[in-house]
Short mmCIF file of C-alpha atoms in Angstrom, two decimals:
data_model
loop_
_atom_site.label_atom_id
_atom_site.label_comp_id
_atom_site.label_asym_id
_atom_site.label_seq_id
_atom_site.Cartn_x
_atom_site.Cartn_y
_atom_site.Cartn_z
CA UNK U 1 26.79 -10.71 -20.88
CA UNK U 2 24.71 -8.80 -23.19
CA UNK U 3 27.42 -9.33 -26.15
CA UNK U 4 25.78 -10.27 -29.62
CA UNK U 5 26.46 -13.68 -31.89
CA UNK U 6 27.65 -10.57 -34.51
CA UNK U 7 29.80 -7.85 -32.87
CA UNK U 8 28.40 -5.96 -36.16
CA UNK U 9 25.25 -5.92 -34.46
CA UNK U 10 26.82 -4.55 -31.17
CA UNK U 11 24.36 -1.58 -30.36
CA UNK U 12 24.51 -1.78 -26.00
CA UNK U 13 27.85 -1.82 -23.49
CA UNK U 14 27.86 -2.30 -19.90
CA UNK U 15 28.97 0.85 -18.64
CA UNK U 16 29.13 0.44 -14.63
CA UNK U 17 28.13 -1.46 -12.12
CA UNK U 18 27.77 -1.73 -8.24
CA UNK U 19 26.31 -4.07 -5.35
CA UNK U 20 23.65 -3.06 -3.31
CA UNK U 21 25.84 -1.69 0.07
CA UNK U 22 23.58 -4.05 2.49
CA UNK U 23 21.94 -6.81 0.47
CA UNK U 24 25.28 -9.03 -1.03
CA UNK U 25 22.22 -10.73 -3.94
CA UNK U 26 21.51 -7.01 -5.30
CA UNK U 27 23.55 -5.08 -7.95
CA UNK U 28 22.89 -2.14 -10.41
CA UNK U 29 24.38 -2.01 -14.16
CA UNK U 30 24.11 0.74 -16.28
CA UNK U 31 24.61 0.78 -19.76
CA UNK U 32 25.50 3.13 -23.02
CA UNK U 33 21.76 3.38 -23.39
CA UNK U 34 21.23 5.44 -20.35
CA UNK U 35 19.46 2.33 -18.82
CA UNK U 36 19.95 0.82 -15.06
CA UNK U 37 19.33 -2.22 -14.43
CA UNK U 38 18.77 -4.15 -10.97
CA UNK U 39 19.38 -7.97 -11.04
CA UNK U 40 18.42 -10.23 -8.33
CA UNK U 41 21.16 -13.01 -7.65
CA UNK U 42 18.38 -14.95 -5.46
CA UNK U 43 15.99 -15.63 -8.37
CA UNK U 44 19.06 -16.64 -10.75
CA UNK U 45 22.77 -16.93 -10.75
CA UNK U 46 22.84 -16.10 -14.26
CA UNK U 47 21.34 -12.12 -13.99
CA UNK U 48 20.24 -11.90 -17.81
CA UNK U 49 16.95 -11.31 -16.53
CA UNK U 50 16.77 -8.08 -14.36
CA UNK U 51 14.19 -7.48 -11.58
CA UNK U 52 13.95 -3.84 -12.25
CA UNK U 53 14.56 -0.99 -15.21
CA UNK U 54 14.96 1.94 -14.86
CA UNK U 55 14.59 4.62 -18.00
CA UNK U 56 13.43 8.39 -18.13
CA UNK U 57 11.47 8.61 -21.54
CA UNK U 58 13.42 10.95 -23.82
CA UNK U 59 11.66 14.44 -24.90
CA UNK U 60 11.49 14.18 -28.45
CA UNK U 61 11.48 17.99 -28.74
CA UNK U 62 15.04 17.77 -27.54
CA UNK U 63 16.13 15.09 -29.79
CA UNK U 64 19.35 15.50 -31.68
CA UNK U 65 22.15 14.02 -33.49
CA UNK U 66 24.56 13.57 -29.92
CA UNK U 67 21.40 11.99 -27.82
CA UNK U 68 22.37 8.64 -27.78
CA UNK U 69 25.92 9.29 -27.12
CA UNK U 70 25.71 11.98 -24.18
CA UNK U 71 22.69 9.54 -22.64
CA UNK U 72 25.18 7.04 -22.01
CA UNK U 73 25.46 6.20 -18.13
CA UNK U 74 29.16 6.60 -17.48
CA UNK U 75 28.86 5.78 -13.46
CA UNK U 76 26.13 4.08 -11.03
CA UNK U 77 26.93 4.48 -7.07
CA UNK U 78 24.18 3.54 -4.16
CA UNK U 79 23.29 5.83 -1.66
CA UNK U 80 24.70 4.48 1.62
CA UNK U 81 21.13 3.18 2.72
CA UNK U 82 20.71 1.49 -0.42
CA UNK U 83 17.12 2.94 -1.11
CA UNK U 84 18.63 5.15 -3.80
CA UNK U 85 21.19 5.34 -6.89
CA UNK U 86 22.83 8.52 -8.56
CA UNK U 87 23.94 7.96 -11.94
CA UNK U 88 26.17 10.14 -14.16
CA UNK U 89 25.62 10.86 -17.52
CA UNK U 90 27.39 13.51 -19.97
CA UNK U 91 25.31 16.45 -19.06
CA UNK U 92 23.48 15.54 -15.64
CA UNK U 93 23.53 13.28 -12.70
CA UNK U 94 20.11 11.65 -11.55
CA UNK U 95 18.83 10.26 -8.40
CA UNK U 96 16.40 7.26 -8.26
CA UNK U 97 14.28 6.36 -6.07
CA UNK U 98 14.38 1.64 -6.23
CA UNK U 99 10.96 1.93 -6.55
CA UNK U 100 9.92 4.02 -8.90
CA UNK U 101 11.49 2.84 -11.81
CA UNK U 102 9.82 5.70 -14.66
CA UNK U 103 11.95 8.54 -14.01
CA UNK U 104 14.57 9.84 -11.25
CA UNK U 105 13.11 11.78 -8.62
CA UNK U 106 15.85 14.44 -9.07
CA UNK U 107 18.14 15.89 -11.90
CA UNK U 108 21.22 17.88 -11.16
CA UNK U 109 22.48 19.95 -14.46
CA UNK U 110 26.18 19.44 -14.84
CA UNK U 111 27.64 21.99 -17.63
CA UNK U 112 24.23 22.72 -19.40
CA UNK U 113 26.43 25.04 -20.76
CA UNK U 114 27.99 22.45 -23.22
CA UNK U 115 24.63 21.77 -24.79
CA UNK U 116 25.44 23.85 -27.55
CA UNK U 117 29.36 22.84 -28.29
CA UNK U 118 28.73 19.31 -28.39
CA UNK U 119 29.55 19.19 -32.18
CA UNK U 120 33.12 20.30 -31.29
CA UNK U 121 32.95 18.08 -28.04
CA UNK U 122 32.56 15.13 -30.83
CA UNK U 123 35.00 16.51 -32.79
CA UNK U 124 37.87 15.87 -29.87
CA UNK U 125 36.53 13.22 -28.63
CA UNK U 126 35.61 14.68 -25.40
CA UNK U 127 32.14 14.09 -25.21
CA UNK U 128 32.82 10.36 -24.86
CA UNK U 129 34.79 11.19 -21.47
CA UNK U 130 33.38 9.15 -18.55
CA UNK U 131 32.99 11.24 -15.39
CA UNK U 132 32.29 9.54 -11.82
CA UNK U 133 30.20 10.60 -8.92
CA UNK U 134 30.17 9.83 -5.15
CA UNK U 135 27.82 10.70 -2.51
CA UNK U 136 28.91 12.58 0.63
CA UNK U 137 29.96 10.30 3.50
CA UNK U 138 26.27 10.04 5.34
CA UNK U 139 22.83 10.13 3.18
CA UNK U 140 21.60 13.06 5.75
CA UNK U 141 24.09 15.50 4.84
CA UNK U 142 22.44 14.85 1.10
CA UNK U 143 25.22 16.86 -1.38
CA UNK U 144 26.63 14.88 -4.36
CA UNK U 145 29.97 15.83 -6.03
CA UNK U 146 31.13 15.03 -9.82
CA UNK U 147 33.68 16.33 -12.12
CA UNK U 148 33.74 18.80 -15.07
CA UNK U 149 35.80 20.16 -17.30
CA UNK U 150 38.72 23.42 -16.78
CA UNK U 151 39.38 21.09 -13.70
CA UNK U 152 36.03 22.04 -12.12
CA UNK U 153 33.95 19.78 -9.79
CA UNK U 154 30.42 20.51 -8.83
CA UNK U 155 28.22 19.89 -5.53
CA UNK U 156 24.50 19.75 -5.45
CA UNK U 157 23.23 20.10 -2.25
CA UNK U 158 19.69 17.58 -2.30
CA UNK U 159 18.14 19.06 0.76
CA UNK U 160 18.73 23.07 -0.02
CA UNK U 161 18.79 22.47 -3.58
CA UNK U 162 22.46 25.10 -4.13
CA UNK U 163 24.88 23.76 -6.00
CA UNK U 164 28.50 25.34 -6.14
CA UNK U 165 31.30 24.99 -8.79
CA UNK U 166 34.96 24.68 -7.31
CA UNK U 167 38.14 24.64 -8.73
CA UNK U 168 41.18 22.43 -8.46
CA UNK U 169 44.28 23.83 -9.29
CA UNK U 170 47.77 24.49 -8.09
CA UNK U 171 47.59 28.45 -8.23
CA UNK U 172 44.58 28.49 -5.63
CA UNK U 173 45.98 24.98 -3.63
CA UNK U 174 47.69 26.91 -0.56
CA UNK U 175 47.55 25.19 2.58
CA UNK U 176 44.43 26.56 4.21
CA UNK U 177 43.35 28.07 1.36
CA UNK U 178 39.69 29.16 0.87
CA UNK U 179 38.05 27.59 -2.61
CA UNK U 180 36.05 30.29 -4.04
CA UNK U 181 33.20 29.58 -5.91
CA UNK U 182 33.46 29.82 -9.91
CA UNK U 183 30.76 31.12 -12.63
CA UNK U 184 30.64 29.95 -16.17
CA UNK U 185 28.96 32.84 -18.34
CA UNK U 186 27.32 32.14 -21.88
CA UNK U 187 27.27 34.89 -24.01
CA UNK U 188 26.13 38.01 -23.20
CA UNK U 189 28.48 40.20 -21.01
CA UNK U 190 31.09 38.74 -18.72
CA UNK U 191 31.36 39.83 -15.33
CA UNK U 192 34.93 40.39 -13.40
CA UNK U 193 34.67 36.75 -11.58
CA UNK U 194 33.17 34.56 -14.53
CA UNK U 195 35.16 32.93 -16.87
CA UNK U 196 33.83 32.39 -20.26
CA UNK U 197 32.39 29.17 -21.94
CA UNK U 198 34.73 29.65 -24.73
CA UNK U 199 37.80 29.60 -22.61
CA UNK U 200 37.37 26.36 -20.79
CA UNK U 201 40.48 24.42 -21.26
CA UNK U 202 38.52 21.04 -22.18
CA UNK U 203 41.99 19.26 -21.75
CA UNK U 204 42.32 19.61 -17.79
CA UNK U 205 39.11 17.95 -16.56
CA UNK U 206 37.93 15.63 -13.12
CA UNK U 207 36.97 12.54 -13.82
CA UNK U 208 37.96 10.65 -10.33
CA UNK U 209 36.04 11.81 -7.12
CA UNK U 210 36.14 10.44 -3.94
CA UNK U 211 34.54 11.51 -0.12
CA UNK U 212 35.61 10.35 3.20
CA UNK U 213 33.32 8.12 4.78
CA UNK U 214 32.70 10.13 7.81
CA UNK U 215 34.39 13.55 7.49
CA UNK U 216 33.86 16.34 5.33
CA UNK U 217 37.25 15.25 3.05
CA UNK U 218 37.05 14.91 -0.27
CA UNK U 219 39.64 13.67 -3.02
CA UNK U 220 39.73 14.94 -6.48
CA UNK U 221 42.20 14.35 -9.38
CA UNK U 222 42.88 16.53 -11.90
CA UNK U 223 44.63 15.10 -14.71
CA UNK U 224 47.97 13.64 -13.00
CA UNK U 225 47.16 15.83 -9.32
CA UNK U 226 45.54 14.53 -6.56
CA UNK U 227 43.87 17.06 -4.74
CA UNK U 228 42.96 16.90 -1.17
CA UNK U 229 40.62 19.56 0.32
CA UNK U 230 38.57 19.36 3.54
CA UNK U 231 35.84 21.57 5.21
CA UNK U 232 36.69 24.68 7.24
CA UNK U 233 38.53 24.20 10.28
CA UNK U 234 38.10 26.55 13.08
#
C-alpha cells in the first residue's frame, strides 16, 4: 500500500501486478512512475520493502511536458520461465532481464509515430489508455504482441528482431482470411498500402490481448469484438 496520510500528496499508483509463474513468494508491481518492483514474500509478509527495482534512467534530451504520464507502466507479464518481464508503457514495451535491474535488455517501439500528437492525445484523453501485452505461448518462439490504436496490434519477433502491424476488423475477418501487414506513413508522400498518421481513428483501439498456451492462437478485442485469428493452416 503505497497510499499517502494526504491523498493531496498522492504522486505514485500501483499500476499492475503479477506472481512469479514458478516461485508462489515472488511478484512484480509496476507503477505510474514507470518503476517495477520485485517483492519477496519470504523475507516479509508485508512487501513494502522490495528486493529488486527496476528503472531505465530517463534521457534528459528527450524530456518533455507528457514524460511522466506516457512513462507510466500500464501492464507487467513474466516470461513463462520466469527469468524475464515485458512491461508496457504508452509508447514501447520493454524486456528485463531479473538481474539486471538498470535498464531492459530490449525495447520494442510501439507507435513512435504518436510522439509528436501527444498534445492532442492529452487533449482526448487517450494518452492515459492502458494497453496490455502477452508473450507467445513458449519463451523459444520469442514474439510479443500488444495493442494500438485504428484497431492495430503489433508483434515483435525477439529472436529475428521483425516486427509486423496487423489489423482487426470486420471488413478483412473472412474465414480463412490472410491478415496483411499494415504501414503507418508520417509525412512525406503516402504510398498505395499505407495509411496516414492523421487518419488513425484513435477511437477503435486494442487494449485486451491474449495467446494460446501452446498453439499459435491468439485473441484480440477491438472495442466490443472479439477477434480470433490463428496461424496458417495447410
Amino acid at each position: 500500500n503505497i497510499k499517502p496520510a494526504n491523498m493531496e500528496e498522492l504522486t505514485e499508483v500501483i499500476t499492475a501486478a503479477e506472481f512469479h509463474p514458478h516461485h508462489c513468494n515472488t511478484f512484480v508491481y509496476s507503477s505510474s512512475k514507470g518503476t517495477i518492483r520485485l517483492c519477496d514474500m519470504r523475507t516479509a509478509a508485508l512487501c513494502d520493502r522490495h528486493a529488486k527495482f527496476f528503472e531505465e534512467p530517463e534521457d534528459p534530451s528527450n524530456r518533455s511536458f507528457f514524460s511522466e504520464i506516457i512513462s507510466s507502466i500500464s501492464d507487467v507479464k513474466f516470461s513463462h520461465s520466469g527469468r524475464y518481464i515485458m512491461t508496457r508503457d504508452y509508447l514501447t514495451v520493454k524486456v528485463w532481464d531479473l538481474n539486471m535491474e538498470n535498464r531492459p535488455i530490449e525495447t520494442y517501439q510501439v507507435h513512435d509515430y504518436l510522439r509528436s500528437k501527444l498534445c492532442s492525445l492529452y487533449e482526448n484523453d487517450c494518452i492515459f489508455d492502458k494497453f496490455e501485452c502477452v508473450w507467445n505461448g513458449s519463451d523459444r518462439g520469442g514474439v510479443i504482441m500488444t495493442g494500438s490504436y485504428n484497431n492495430f496490434f503489433r508483434m515483435f519477433d525477439r529472436n529475428t528482431k521483425r516486427d509486423v502491424t496487423l489489423e482487426a476488423s470486420r471488413e478483412n475477418s473472412k474465414p480463412r482470411a490472410i491478415l496483411k501487414p499494415r504501414k503507418v506513413c508520417v509525412g512525406g508522400k503516402r504510398r498505395k498500402d499505407e495509411i496516414s498518421v492523421d487518419s488513425l481513428d484513435f477511437s477503435k483501439k486494442i487494449l485486451h490481448t491474449a495467446w494460446h498456451p501452446s498453439e499459435n492462437i491468439i485473441a484480440v478485442a477491438a472495442t466490443n469484438n472479439l477477434y480470433i485469428f490463428q496461424d496458417k493452416v495447410n
